[in-house]
Every structure is written in C-alpha cells, then in structure tokens.
Amino acid sequence: MDFGAMVDYLPLFEQAMWLTLRIGWIGILGSLVIGLVVAMITHYKIPVLYQISLFYIELYRNTPLLIQLFFMYFALPRVLGVGIDAEACGMLGLALLGGAYMAESFRSGLEAVEPIQTESALSLGMTKAQVMRYVVLPQAVSLSVQSFVANIIFLLKETSVFSAISLMDLMFVAKDLIGLYYNTTECLVLLVIFYLIIILPVSILGTVVERKLRYGAFGS
Amino acid sequence: MADEREIVLRIENLTKSFGDNVVIDGLDLEVRAGEVIVVIGPSGCGKSTLLRCINGLEEIQGGRILLDDQEVDGRSKNIAQIRQKLGMVFQSYDLFPHKTIIENVTLSPIVVQKRPKEEAIAEGEALLERVGLLDKRDDYPRQLSGGQKQRVTIARALAMQPEIMLLDEITAALDPEMVHEVLDVILDLAREGKTMIIVTHEMSFARAVADRVIFLEGGHIVEEGIPELFFTNPKTERAREFLHTFEFTAVRSHTVEE
Ligand SMILES: Nc1ncnc2c1ncn2[C@@H]1O[C@H](COP(=O)(O)OP(=O)(O)O)[C@@H](O)[C@H]1O
Ligand SMILES: [Mg+2]
C-alpha cells in the first residue's frame, strides 16, 4: 500500500467528511422532526393527513434513496421550473427518507406505552396534548432509542449515494481519486476509515444512552 | 333523619354497554359531600366501569352524570377541568416511570393547575410525609415496593385537591403484607371527611370505612345500606350469597384434640 499517497489524499477525504457530516446532521435532525410530525398524525389518525402519511411512509421506505434523489434533483426542477441546490437536495432527501423510518420508530414507541399511563394522566386533569407531552412522548422516546440509533447509522451510510447528484462526499472523492491515480486499495481503505470515524461515535453513544435509560431512570 | 349534606355527585339512569353487553343498566346514585361509599359485587359486574364512567373515561349510552351540577362527558371541552375534581386511583400502581416520586406528585399541579413550582413541591412533600414516603422523594417508581407505589399514587391524586376520590381495588394487586399500609391511608382520609367512592374486595376494610355500601350486580344496585346492617343482615338473597363466598366453614368439627 502506498502510504504516502494516502497521506496526500487525507485533506480531500477530510473535506468530504465535513460535507457528509453537515448534510447528515441537518438531514437527521430533519428526519426526526418529520418523523415526529408524521407519527403524531398517524397516532391520532387525523383524516386525510393520515392517508397521506401512510402513503409517504410506504413510498419512501420502499424505494432506493438514489432514485428519490434523482427525482428531486433532475426531474422535479423540470416539472416546477426551479432548480434545487445539490447540498439542499441531499439534506432534504435524507430528511424525507429518514422521516419515514423515524415515524415508524416513534409509532412503535408510542404503541409500547401502556394505555393506563394515558388514563392516569387524563384522570389527573391533563389535556390530551399535555398527556402526550409530559407522559407518553418521553416514555415513547426512551423506548425507541435503539431504533433511533439504528436509523441514524443507516442514514449516515446512505449518504454514500450523494455523489450521484455531484456532491463531493466521501464516495465522490474516492471514486474521483481512483479514476485519476488508480490507487484503488488506498482509496477504499481511507473510505472505510472515514465512514468509521463518522459512524462509530454514534454507535457508541447510542449504546451508552440506551444503557443509561435502561438502568437509570427507567424500566423495572 | 334526612341527610343535610349537599349532593356533590348525581348519577341518573346511567347506561353503559360494550357492544351488546349491557354492563350498567339504568343506575341511579347520589353521593353527598363527605360520604364514603363502598361498591362491592362479583367480578365483572361493572364496578370498574362505573368509576371509569364517573371520570369520563368511558363513553356512556344513556343517562347522565352530574358533578356539582356540571355534566361529565368524556367528549366535552371542559372534561379535563372536571377531572381535576376527581382523584382516581387504579388497581395497577401506574406511576409515571420516567419521573421521580416528587415529580410524579407535582407534575399535574404544575402543568395543569399552573401552581408555582415551589408551592407545588412544598405541598407534594407534605403529602409524601403524610403517606410516610418523604424519604423516597427523589427515587424512581421502580425502586419502590407495590404498597409504596400505591401510596404515592394516592398522594399524586390528592395533590390535585380533588372533591371526590375514586378508588378501584387499589390493594388487589398487592402482596398481603402491604395491604394494610395502603388502607390505613384511606381510613385516615375517611376520618378527615374526604368524599370517596371505593371499590374493594377487602370486606373488613369496607365495613370499617363505609358510610354506605352498594352491592352491584347485573348492572343494577341490588342492595344498599349502612355497613352494620348490610354485612350482618343483608336483605337480598344475592347479597347473602355474595358475602358467603368470603367465609370459610371449618372442615373438621373438632380442631382441638384431647
Ligand atoms: N373495554 C372493554 N371492552 C369490552 N368489554 C369490557 C371493557 N371493559 C369492561 N368490559 C366488560 O364489562 C364488564 C364489567 O367489567 P368491569 O367494570 O371491569 O367489572 P368489575 O370491575 O366489576 O370486575 C365485564 O363483562 C367486562 O368484560
Ligand atoms: Mg374491576
């Protein structure tokens, strides 16, 4: 392996990592917001929005991110007549894909909270909104931490298709360098290392949080 | 001797069914301020359902429930406000697992009644003291025994300063040695003149605490009366049979051998 070349490539990979992190961070935050809103809609079965939400969840969970991004980046501008910036497209694409998964995580958490919790909160005079905010949602979130972490890792991995809409992410840089210098092994090793740098902390943090919730305030 | 105390809860011709299963069938009941009513009856006769209707947790099919002349209706806008006057304690000690004991007790006073935090906490501590659990203030529910949890649940309901307490078999899920500590709290409340509707299978407790006993079966009040008469000399055959199920007859006639 040509370690000298690897050192030379480092700055390019580092730059790409920041791009991935920037898009990933916003995309994940967006996915949590979308997931929460969609989960509330499906939980309360709000008419019309409920059907739309179910359709959205199925659509986004059952199509590849690559195709979702192509649609947003290449097809939508033709229909609407306005282009969308590649980075914004990446963030939105990730948020929409993640939203569908996060919605399912929130939903299963909400369903896992015992109905008696809602009834006791109601009987203490809380409104439905207060019951959700103070009693049900905090428990639902703790119950779904594992699946949130799994989703976040999944989304970070999915960022590897961003190069398809010409975003200079890790994959883009690796492919570019391989095309230029044929240092395939070196580039792929760097690619793996940088993905690990991004994902491992999330994975470890997830385990810590989960354990804390399990042994700390929660569970029996 | 006419009772002069004001009527706080009035149930008129209440009907409640689940599909074809009519659980409460035209029930009338009046509860006066300070009265302790004990509801007994065989399993599945609708005792829990009655309490849940009073609290607006069940949709009713007929009749009405009036609390201080305000109609209790689970779908109405002011139901949350009405429920503040009703302190419900369920059989399963259902504390909020993600909150500490003091947070469990103060959550509703703070977010529902918008009471100042310090005031709510001071009052919460006084209530915990009263149920003998002030030292558990900062623990989480999972660290408490069943009896302790149930005492906190009572404190949590009392923190809303309800007019009426509704207690649904609050010791049924407890180990026998913990039953007493919970029932003592209730006896104390009764002594203070708290209005309560209590569903229980603890007959000696029922006898000690009740001003009036109601025997429910088939969706009706089959018999009601003061505990002294009801437990010693029930008027109806059904009540007699029911009370009999709580007694045991000695198997042997000679228990002491020469
Ligand atoms: N949510 C429900 N759906 C259908 N049937 C119910 C429901 N809750 C209670 N019931 C029925 O109503 C009857 C009375 O139940 P319940 O009030 O719990 O009795 P009790 O508390 O006296 O044991 C039972 O026949 C029970 O099966
Ligand atoms: Mg019951």
Short mmCIF file of C-alpha atoms and ligand atoms in Angstrom, two decimals:
data_model
loop_
_atom_site.label_atom_id
_atom_site.label_comp_id
_atom_site.label_asym_id
_atom_site.label_seq_id
_atom_site.Cartn_x
_atom_site.Cartn_y
_atom_site.Cartn_z
CA MET A 1 0.00 0.00 0.00
CA ASP A 2 1.21 3.48 -0.85
CA PHE A 3 1.01 5.27 2.48
CA GLY A 4 2.49 8.42 1.04
CA ALA A 5 -0.42 8.71 -1.36
CA MET A 6 -2.87 8.08 1.46
CA VAL A 7 -1.41 10.96 3.44
CA ASP A 8 -1.67 13.13 0.35
CA TYR A 9 -5.35 12.25 -0.04
CA LEU A 10 -6.20 12.91 3.61
CA PRO A 11 -7.20 16.59 3.22
CA LEU A 12 -9.57 15.71 0.37
CA PHE A 13 -11.20 12.97 2.41
CA GLU A 14 -11.40 15.22 5.44
CA GLN A 15 -13.14 17.91 3.46
CA ALA A 16 -15.57 15.34 2.11
CA MET A 17 -16.20 14.08 5.63
CA TRP A 18 -17.27 17.52 6.75
CA LEU A 19 -19.68 17.74 3.87
CA THR A 20 -21.13 14.35 4.75
CA LEU A 21 -21.41 15.39 8.39
CA ARG A 22 -23.03 18.71 7.52
CA ILE A 23 -25.63 17.11 5.29
CA GLY A 24 -26.02 14.17 7.62
CA TRP A 25 -26.58 16.33 10.70
CA ILE A 26 -29.25 18.51 9.08
CA GLY A 27 -30.80 15.51 7.35
CA ILE A 28 -31.04 13.54 10.59
CA LEU A 29 -32.45 16.49 12.51
CA GLY A 30 -34.98 16.96 9.72
CA SER A 31 -35.84 13.28 9.77
CA LEU A 32 -36.59 13.46 13.50
CA VAL A 33 -38.88 16.46 13.01
CA ILE A 34 -40.67 14.85 10.06
CA GLY A 35 -40.83 11.52 11.88
CA LEU A 36 -42.39 13.10 14.97
CA VAL A 37 -44.98 15.06 12.98
CA VAL A 38 -45.92 12.04 10.87
CA ALA A 39 -46.08 9.80 13.93
CA MET A 40 -48.45 12.26 15.64
CA ILE A 41 -50.66 12.29 12.54
CA THR A 42 -50.80 8.51 12.38
CA HIS A 43 -51.21 8.21 16.17
CA TYR A 44 -54.23 10.49 16.26
CA LYS A 45 -55.41 9.25 12.83
CA ILE A 46 -56.05 12.80 11.60
CA PRO A 47 -58.22 12.37 8.50
CA VAL A 48 -56.68 12.94 5.04
CA LEU A 49 -53.25 13.68 6.56
CA TYR A 50 -53.32 10.13 7.92
CA GLN A 51 -53.75 8.58 4.48
CA ILE A 52 -51.10 10.88 3.02
CA SER A 53 -48.71 9.91 5.82
CA LEU A 54 -49.19 6.20 5.25
CA PHE A 55 -48.56 6.67 1.54
CA TYR A 56 -45.42 8.71 2.27
CA ILE A 57 -44.05 6.10 4.68
CA GLU A 58 -44.57 3.25 2.22
CA LEU A 59 -43.23 5.23 -0.72
CA TYR A 60 -40.02 6.31 1.00
CA ARG A 61 -39.33 3.05 2.75
CA ASN A 62 -39.75 1.00 -0.39
CA THR A 63 -37.74 2.99 -2.93
CA PRO A 64 -33.96 3.49 -3.06
CA LEU A 65 -32.56 6.81 -1.87
CA LEU A 66 -30.69 7.11 -5.14
CA ILE A 67 -33.93 7.22 -7.10
CA GLN A 68 -35.52 9.62 -4.59
CA LEU A 69 -32.56 11.96 -5.04
CA PHE A 70 -32.67 11.67 -8.83
CA PHE A 71 -36.30 12.65 -8.78
CA MET A 72 -35.68 15.65 -6.61
CA TYR A 73 -32.52 16.75 -8.35
CA PHE A 74 -33.24 16.05 -12.01
CA ALA A 75 -36.95 15.50 -12.52
CA LEU A 76 -38.60 17.98 -10.13
CA PRO A 77 -36.81 21.06 -11.49
CA ARG A 78 -38.16 20.23 -14.96
CA VAL A 79 -41.68 19.99 -13.62
CA LEU A 80 -41.52 23.02 -11.33
CA GLY A 81 -39.13 25.06 -13.39
CA VAL A 82 -36.83 25.82 -10.46
CA GLY A 83 -33.60 24.02 -9.71
CA ILE A 84 -32.58 22.83 -6.27
CA ASP A 85 -29.08 23.19 -4.88
CA ALA A 86 -27.32 19.82 -4.65
CA GLU A 87 -26.50 20.16 -0.96
CA ALA A 88 -30.04 21.20 -0.05
CA CYS A 89 -31.28 18.32 -2.16
CA GLY A 90 -29.07 15.92 -0.20
CA MET A 91 -30.33 17.25 3.14
CA LEU A 92 -33.95 17.17 2.10
CA GLY A 93 -33.59 13.73 0.53
CA LEU A 94 -32.04 12.34 3.68
CA ALA A 95 -34.64 14.03 5.89
CA LEU A 96 -37.50 12.61 3.85
CA LEU A 97 -36.07 9.11 3.73
CA GLY A 98 -35.20 9.23 7.44
CA GLY A 99 -38.58 10.76 8.30
CA ALA A 100 -40.34 7.66 7.04
CA TYR A 101 -38.17 5.43 9.21
CA MET A 102 -38.23 7.71 12.26
CA ALA A 103 -42.03 7.91 12.02
CA GLU A 104 -42.16 4.14 12.37
CA SER A 105 -39.81 4.25 15.36
CA PHE A 106 -41.88 6.91 17.10
CA ARG A 107 -45.04 4.98 16.30
CA SER A 108 -43.83 1.73 17.80
CA GLY A 109 -42.62 3.63 20.87
CA LEU A 110 -45.99 5.33 21.27
CA GLU A 111 -47.75 1.99 20.98
CA ALA A 112 -45.49 0.45 23.60
CA VAL A 113 -46.53 2.94 26.30
CA GLU A 114 -49.17 1.32 28.49
CA PRO A 115 -52.69 2.73 27.97
CA ILE A 116 -53.04 3.05 31.75
CA GLN A 117 -50.38 5.78 31.62
CA THR A 118 -52.65 7.85 29.39
CA GLU A 119 -55.68 7.15 31.55
CA SER A 120 -53.97 8.12 34.79
CA ALA A 121 -52.66 11.30 33.22
CA LEU A 122 -56.12 12.13 31.89
CA SER A 123 -57.67 11.42 35.26
CA LEU A 124 -55.23 13.90 36.78
CA GLY A 125 -56.89 16.54 34.65
CA MET A 126 -54.37 16.78 31.83
CA THR A 127 -55.50 17.63 28.33
CA LYS A 128 -54.65 15.21 25.53
CA ALA A 129 -51.79 17.46 24.46
CA GLN A 130 -50.36 17.57 27.99
CA VAL A 131 -50.64 13.80 28.29
CA MET A 132 -48.64 13.44 25.08
CA ARG A 133 -46.03 16.00 26.00
CA TYR A 134 -45.36 15.11 29.62
CA VAL A 135 -46.26 11.45 29.93
CA VAL A 136 -46.49 9.48 26.70
CA LEU A 137 -43.86 11.02 24.42
CA PRO A 138 -40.94 10.93 26.89
CA GLN A 139 -41.63 7.27 27.53
CA ALA A 140 -42.08 6.52 23.83
CA VAL A 141 -38.76 8.18 23.01
CA SER A 142 -36.91 6.20 25.68
CA LEU A 143 -38.50 3.01 24.42
CA SER A 144 -37.37 3.72 20.84
CA VAL A 145 -33.81 4.90 21.43
CA GLN A 146 -32.39 1.71 20.00
CA SER A 147 -34.29 2.09 16.79
CA PHE A 148 -33.44 5.82 16.51
CA VAL A 149 -29.75 4.98 16.71
CA ALA A 150 -30.15 2.23 14.11
CA ASN A 151 -31.89 4.72 11.82
CA ILE A 152 -29.20 7.35 12.27
CA ILE A 153 -26.48 4.86 11.37
CA PHE A 154 -28.50 3.70 8.39
CA LEU A 155 -28.92 7.29 7.19
CA LEU A 156 -25.22 8.09 7.58
CA LYS A 157 -24.42 5.05 5.48
CA GLU A 158 -26.97 6.07 2.87
CA THR A 159 -25.07 9.34 2.33
CA SER A 160 -22.74 7.30 0.14
CA VAL A 161 -25.11 7.77 -2.79
CA PHE A 162 -24.82 11.57 -2.68
CA SER A 163 -22.07 11.51 -5.30
CA ALA A 164 -24.79 10.67 -7.80
CA ILE A 165 -26.07 14.23 -7.60
CA SER A 166 -22.48 15.50 -7.88
CA LEU A 167 -22.00 16.25 -4.19
CA MET A 168 -18.36 15.94 -3.26
CA ASP A 169 -18.85 13.49 -0.45
CA LEU A 170 -16.52 10.67 0.64
CA MET A 171 -17.66 8.33 -2.10
CA PHE A 172 -17.23 11.05 -4.73
CA VAL A 173 -13.69 11.79 -3.62
CA ALA A 174 -12.76 8.11 -3.52
CA LYS A 175 -14.16 7.42 -6.97
CA ASP A 176 -12.54 10.56 -8.32
CA LEU A 177 -9.10 9.68 -6.96
CA ILE A 178 -9.35 6.09 -8.15
CA GLY A 179 -10.24 7.37 -11.60
CA LEU A 180 -7.24 9.71 -11.60
CA TYR A 181 -4.50 7.60 -9.98
CA TYR A 182 -5.75 4.00 -9.88
CA ASN A 183 -4.84 3.72 -6.16
CA THR A 184 -7.91 1.66 -5.58
CA THR A 185 -6.92 -0.11 -2.36
CA GLU A 186 -5.62 3.02 -0.69
CA CYS A 187 -8.74 4.97 -1.51
CA LEU A 188 -11.10 2.24 -0.40
CA VAL A 189 -9.24 1.81 2.90
CA LEU A 190 -9.48 5.55 3.51
CA LEU A 191 -13.17 5.43 2.61
CA VAL A 192 -13.80 2.73 5.20
CA ILE A 193 -11.76 4.57 7.83
CA PHE A 194 -13.62 7.82 7.32
CA TYR A 195 -17.02 6.15 7.46
CA LEU A 196 -15.98 4.50 10.70
CA ILE A 197 -14.85 7.88 12.08
CA ILE A 198 -18.34 9.21 11.36
CA ILE A 199 -20.40 6.24 12.45
CA LEU A 200 -18.56 4.63 15.35
CA PRO A 201 -19.10 7.55 17.78
CA VAL A 202 -22.82 7.46 17.01
CA SER A 203 -22.92 3.76 17.62
CA ILE A 204 -21.02 4.01 20.92
CA LEU A 205 -23.03 7.00 22.11
CA GLY A 206 -26.20 5.12 21.25
CA THR A 207 -25.17 2.16 23.37
CA VAL A 208 -24.32 4.43 26.30
CA VAL A 209 -27.61 6.32 26.14
CA GLU A 210 -29.54 3.11 25.82
CA ARG A 211 -27.83 1.59 28.84
CA LYS A 212 -28.37 4.74 30.83
CA LEU A 213 -32.07 4.70 30.07
CA ARG A 214 -32.32 1.03 30.86
CA TYR A 215 -30.52 1.12 34.19
CA GLY A 216 -31.12 4.69 35.19
CA ALA A 217 -34.48 6.29 35.35
CA PHE A 218 -36.32 3.59 33.58
CA GLY A 219 -37.53 0.05 33.30
CA SER A 220 -38.28 -2.36 36.06
CA MET B 1 -83.31 11.53 59.65
CA ALA B 2 -82.77 13.49 56.45
CA ASP B 3 -79.21 13.98 55.29
CA GLU B 4 -78.50 17.69 55.09
CA ARG B 5 -75.17 17.44 53.33
CA GLU B 6 -75.10 18.74 49.80
CA ILE B 7 -75.15 16.31 46.90
CA VAL B 8 -71.85 16.52 45.01
CA LEU B 9 -72.34 13.70 42.53
CA ARG B 10 -75.57 12.67 40.94
CA ILE B 11 -75.88 9.72 38.59
CA GLU B 12 -79.18 9.46 36.77
CA ASN B 13 -80.31 6.41 34.85
CA LEU B 14 -76.78 5.59 33.71
CA THR B 15 -76.50 3.02 30.95
CA LYS B 16 -73.22 1.71 29.67
CA SER B 17 -72.68 -1.15 27.26
CA PHE B 18 -69.83 -2.62 25.29
CA GLY B 19 -71.48 -3.68 22.05
CA ASP B 20 -74.35 -5.97 23.05
CA ASN B 21 -73.02 -6.41 26.57
CA VAL B 22 -75.01 -4.09 28.81
CA VAL B 23 -72.75 -3.57 31.81
CA ILE B 24 -74.61 -0.81 33.64
CA ASP B 25 -78.32 -0.74 33.17
CA GLY B 26 -80.14 2.37 34.35
CA LEU B 27 -78.20 3.04 37.53
CA ASP B 28 -79.08 5.91 39.89
CA LEU B 29 -76.80 7.11 42.64
CA GLU B 30 -76.38 10.22 44.73
CA VAL B 31 -73.24 10.96 46.66
CA ARG B 32 -73.16 13.61 49.37
CA ALA B 33 -70.19 15.66 50.48
CA GLY B 34 -68.09 13.73 52.95
CA GLU B 35 -69.75 10.45 52.23
CA VAL B 36 -67.73 7.26 51.83
CA ILE B 37 -69.42 4.81 49.52
CA VAL B 38 -68.11 1.30 49.11
CA VAL B 39 -69.10 -0.56 45.98
CA ILE B 40 -68.93 -4.34 46.10
CA GLY B 41 -70.07 -7.06 43.80
CA PRO B 42 -68.86 -10.12 41.90
CA SER B 43 -66.04 -9.82 39.40
CA GLY B 44 -67.21 -8.43 36.07
CA CYS B 45 -70.34 -6.76 37.47
CA GLY B 46 -69.22 -3.34 36.26
CA LYS B 47 -67.57 -1.75 39.30
CA SER B 48 -64.54 -0.52 37.39
CA THR B 49 -66.73 0.55 34.51
CA LEU B 50 -68.87 2.63 36.87
CA LEU B 51 -65.82 4.50 38.20
CA ARG B 52 -64.48 4.98 34.69
CA CYS B 53 -67.81 6.44 33.58
CA ILE B 54 -67.79 8.86 36.50
CA ASN B 55 -64.37 10.01 35.35
CA GLY B 56 -65.44 10.36 31.72
CA LEU B 57 -63.06 7.64 30.58
CA GLU B 58 -65.90 5.65 29.02
CA GLU B 59 -68.50 6.83 26.55
CA ILE B 60 -71.95 6.27 28.04
CA GLN B 61 -75.03 5.12 26.16
CA GLY B 62 -77.69 6.68 28.34
CA GLY B 63 -78.45 8.78 31.37
CA ARG B 64 -76.17 11.42 32.80
CA ILE B 65 -73.58 12.06 35.44
CA LEU B 66 -73.54 15.41 37.21
CA LEU B 67 -70.64 16.62 39.31
CA ASP B 68 -71.56 19.83 41.10
CA ASP B 69 -74.34 20.20 38.52
CA GLN B 70 -71.82 20.02 35.67
CA GLU B 71 -72.31 17.19 33.23
CA VAL B 72 -69.43 14.73 32.95
CA ASP B 73 -68.95 13.92 29.30
CA GLY B 74 -65.71 12.42 28.02
CA ARG B 75 -66.08 14.24 24.71
CA SER B 76 -66.88 17.69 26.08
CA LYS B 77 -64.36 20.52 26.07
CA ASN B 78 -64.25 21.02 29.82
CA ILE B 79 -63.70 17.35 30.71
CA ALA B 80 -60.09 17.97 31.77
CA GLN B 81 -61.30 20.63 34.16
CA ILE B 82 -63.96 18.33 35.62
CA ARG B 83 -61.47 15.50 36.05
CA GLN B 84 -59.36 17.72 38.28
CA LYS B 85 -62.13 17.39 40.84
CA LEU B 86 -61.96 13.61 40.67
CA GLY B 87 -58.97 11.77 42.07
CA MET B 88 -58.74 8.34 40.52
CA VAL B 89 -56.52 5.52 41.77
CA PHE B 90 -56.38 2.35 39.70
CA GLN B 91 -55.57 -1.20 40.73
CA SER B 92 -52.23 -1.22 38.92
CA TYR B 93 -49.96 1.30 40.59
CA ASP B 94 -49.42 3.32 37.46
CA LEU B 95 -46.86 5.93 38.44
CA PHE B 96 -45.02 7.73 35.64
CA PRO B 97 -41.83 5.63 35.35
CA HIS B 98 -39.73 8.44 33.87
CA LYS B 99 -40.41 10.83 36.75
CA THR B 100 -39.14 10.81 40.31
CA ILE B 101 -41.60 10.38 43.16
CA ILE B 102 -41.86 14.09 43.89
CA GLU B 103 -42.18 14.83 40.15
CA ASN B 104 -44.99 12.30 39.92
CA VAL B 105 -46.84 14.11 42.68
CA THR B 106 -46.20 17.65 41.43
CA LEU B 107 -46.49 17.20 37.65
CA SER B 108 -50.21 17.81 37.41
CA PRO B 109 -50.41 20.68 39.92
CA ILE B 110 -47.64 22.42 37.97
CA VAL B 111 -48.70 21.82 34.38
CA VAL B 112 -52.47 21.59 34.79
CA GLN B 113 -53.22 23.96 37.65
CA LYS B 114 -50.25 26.20 36.84
CA ARG B 115 -49.34 26.39 40.52
CA PRO B 116 -45.96 27.93 41.35
CA LYS B 117 -43.31 25.22 41.41
CA GLU B 118 -42.10 25.89 44.97
CA GLU B 119 -45.63 25.81 46.30
CA ALA B 120 -46.42 22.57 44.46
CA ILE B 121 -43.24 20.96 45.74
CA ALA B 122 -43.88 22.03 49.34
CA GLU B 123 -47.37 20.63 49.13
CA GLY B 124 -46.13 17.47 47.43
CA GLU B 125 -43.64 16.94 50.22
CA ALA B 126 -46.35 17.37 52.80
CA LEU B 127 -48.42 14.73 51.03
CA LEU B 128 -45.48 12.33 50.81
CA GLU B 129 -44.88 12.90 54.51
CA ARG B 130 -48.47 12.08 55.15
CA VAL B 131 -48.28 8.74 53.31
CA GLY B 132 -44.96 8.07 55.03
CA LEU B 133 -42.73 8.29 51.99
CA LEU B 134 -40.93 11.59 52.16
CA ASP B 135 -37.60 9.76 52.23
CA LYS B 136 -38.41 8.34 48.77
CA ARG B 137 -38.81 11.83 47.35
CA ASP B 138 -36.07 11.55 44.73
CA ASP B 139 -36.37 7.86 43.95
CA TYR B 140 -37.89 6.49 40.79
CA PRO B 141 -41.05 4.36 40.92
CA ARG B 142 -39.19 1.15 40.07
CA GLN B 143 -37.24 1.49 43.33
CA LEU B 144 -40.42 1.27 45.42
CA SER B 145 -42.46 -1.70 46.59
CA GLY B 146 -46.01 -2.16 45.37
CA GLY B 147 -47.50 -0.79 48.57
CA GLN B 148 -45.23 2.25 48.48
CA LYS B 149 -46.08 2.90 44.83
CA GLN B 150 -49.75 2.73 45.59
CA ARG B 151 -49.36 5.22 48.46
CA VAL B 152 -47.58 7.60 46.07
CA THR B 153 -50.41 7.18 43.58
CA ILE B 154 -52.82 8.25 46.31
CA ALA B 155 -50.64 11.25 47.14
CA ARG B 156 -50.47 12.13 43.45
CA ALA B 157 -54.26 12.12 43.22
CA LEU B 158 -54.61 14.15 46.43
CA ALA B 159 -52.19 16.77 45.11
CA MET B 160 -54.90 17.97 42.75
CA GLN B 161 -57.13 18.62 45.78
CA PRO B 162 -60.00 16.61 44.32
CA GLU B 163 -63.51 16.79 45.67
CA ILE B 164 -64.07 13.08 45.29
CA MET B 165 -61.63 10.19 45.34
CA LEU B 166 -62.43 7.18 43.15
CA LEU B 167 -60.55 4.08 44.24
CA ASP B 168 -60.68 0.94 42.14
CA GLU B 169 -59.49 -2.15 44.04
CA ILE B 170 -56.32 -0.35 44.97
CA THR B 171 -54.97 -3.26 47.02
CA ALA B 172 -55.95 -6.11 44.72
CA ALA B 173 -52.53 -6.34 43.10
CA LEU B 174 -50.57 -6.04 46.34
CA ASP B 175 -48.88 -8.65 48.46
CA PRO B 176 -50.99 -9.23 51.58
CA GLU B 177 -48.49 -7.65 53.97
CA MET B 178 -48.71 -4.36 52.07
CA VAL B 179 -52.47 -4.08 52.04
CA HIS B 180 -52.68 -2.56 55.47
CA GLU B 181 -50.29 0.34 54.91
CA VAL B 182 -52.35 1.43 51.91
CA LEU B 183 -55.76 1.01 53.51
CA ASP B 184 -54.61 2.93 56.59
CA VAL B 185 -54.06 5.96 54.38
CA ILE B 186 -57.61 5.65 53.11
CA LEU B 187 -59.09 5.23 56.58
CA ASP B 188 -57.26 8.39 57.52
CA LEU B 189 -58.80 10.24 54.59
CA ALA B 190 -62.25 8.97 55.55
CA ARG B 191 -61.75 10.23 59.08
CA GLU B 192 -60.97 13.65 57.64
CA GLY B 193 -64.24 13.66 55.78
CA LYS B 194 -62.98 13.12 52.25
CA THR B 195 -65.73 12.11 49.84
CA MET B 196 -64.86 8.75 48.33
CA ILE B 197 -66.24 6.01 46.16
CA ILE B 198 -64.32 2.85 46.89
CA VAL B 199 -64.41 -0.44 45.04
CA THR B 200 -62.89 -3.18 47.16
CA HIS B 201 -62.88 -6.86 47.96
CA GLU B 202 -61.49 -6.26 51.44
CA MET B 203 -64.66 -6.81 53.44
CA SER B 204 -63.35 -5.88 56.86
CA PHE B 205 -61.97 -2.66 55.40
CA ALA B 206 -65.27 -2.00 53.64
CA ARG B 207 -67.08 -2.41 56.92
CA ALA B 208 -64.70 -0.08 58.71
CA VAL B 209 -64.63 2.70 56.14
CA ALA B 210 -68.08 2.81 54.55
CA ASP B 211 -70.93 5.17 55.33
CA ARG B 212 -72.96 3.30 52.78
CA VAL B 213 -72.42 0.00 50.99
CA ILE B 214 -73.65 -0.60 47.48
CA PHE B 215 -73.98 -4.10 46.14
CA LEU B 216 -73.81 -4.14 42.37
CA GLU B 217 -74.88 -6.97 40.14
CA GLY B 218 -76.30 -7.34 36.64
CA GLY B 219 -75.84 -3.65 36.01
CA HIS B 220 -78.12 -2.65 38.90
CA ILE B 221 -77.76 -1.74 42.52
CA VAL B 222 -79.20 -4.88 44.05
CA GLU B 223 -78.95 -3.70 47.61
CA GLU B 224 -77.60 -0.73 49.52
CA GLY B 225 -77.40 0.17 53.13
CA ILE B 226 -75.28 1.09 56.10
CA PRO B 227 -72.45 -1.38 56.69
CA GLU B 228 -73.70 -2.52 60.10
CA LEU B 229 -76.88 -3.85 58.54
CA PHE B 230 -75.56 -4.89 55.18
CA PHE B 231 -72.79 -7.10 56.46
CA THR B 232 -74.69 -8.70 59.31
CA ASN B 233 -78.14 -8.92 57.90
CA PRO B 234 -78.36 -8.45 54.13
CA LYS B 235 -81.88 -8.10 52.81
CA THR B 236 -81.42 -9.85 49.47
CA GLU B 237 -80.56 -13.44 48.80
CA ARG B 238 -77.94 -12.36 46.23
CA ALA B 239 -76.06 -10.20 48.72
CA ARG B 240 -76.20 -13.01 51.26
CA GLU B 241 -74.76 -15.46 48.76
CA PHE B 242 -72.07 -13.00 47.72
CA LEU B 243 -70.98 -12.31 51.30
CA HIS B 244 -70.98 -16.02 51.93
CA THR B 245 -68.24 -16.52 49.33
CA PHE B 246 -65.90 -14.63 51.65
CA GLU B 247 -66.43 -17.00 54.52
CA PHE B 248 -65.00 -20.38 55.17
CA THR B 249 -66.54 -23.18 57.15
CA ALA B 250 -64.28 -25.39 59.20
CA VAL B 251 -63.68 -28.74 57.60
CA ARG B 252 -63.34 -30.60 60.87
CA SER B 253 -65.70 -30.24 63.76
CA HIS B 254 -63.01 -30.94 66.36
CA THR B 255 -59.94 -28.84 65.92
CA VAL B 256 -58.58 -29.42 69.38
CA GLU B 257 -57.67 -32.99 70.12
CA GLU B 258 -57.65 -34.41 73.61
N1 LIG C 1 -63.04 -2.04 27.23
C1 LIG C 1 -63.95 -3.03 27.30
N2 LIG C 1 -64.43 -3.58 26.17
C2 LIG C 1 -65.38 -4.55 26.23
N3 LIG C 1 -65.90 -5.03 27.35
C3 LIG C 1 -65.48 -4.51 28.51
C4 LIG C 1 -64.47 -3.48 28.55
N4 LIG C 1 -64.25 -3.15 29.84
C5 LIG C 1 -65.05 -3.95 30.57
N5 LIG C 1 -65.79 -4.74 29.79
C6 LIG C 1 -66.80 -5.71 30.26
O1 LIG C 1 -67.65 -5.05 31.16
C7 LIG C 1 -67.99 -5.90 32.22
C8 LIG C 1 -67.65 -5.22 33.53
O2 LIG C 1 -66.28 -5.06 33.65
P1 LIG C 1 -65.64 -4.32 34.90
O3 LIG C 1 -66.27 -3.00 35.06
O4 LIG C 1 -64.18 -4.34 34.72
O5 LIG C 1 -66.06 -5.28 36.09
P2 LIG C 1 -65.55 -5.30 37.60
O6 LIG C 1 -64.65 -4.12 37.81
O7 LIG C 1 -66.78 -5.22 38.42
O8 LIG C 1 -64.86 -6.60 37.79
C9 LIG C 1 -67.25 -7.20 32.01
O9 LIG C 1 -68.15 -8.11 31.44
C10 LIG C 1 -66.18 -6.85 31.03
O10 LIG C 1 -65.92 -7.94 30.19
MG MG C 2 -62.60 -4.05 38.29
#
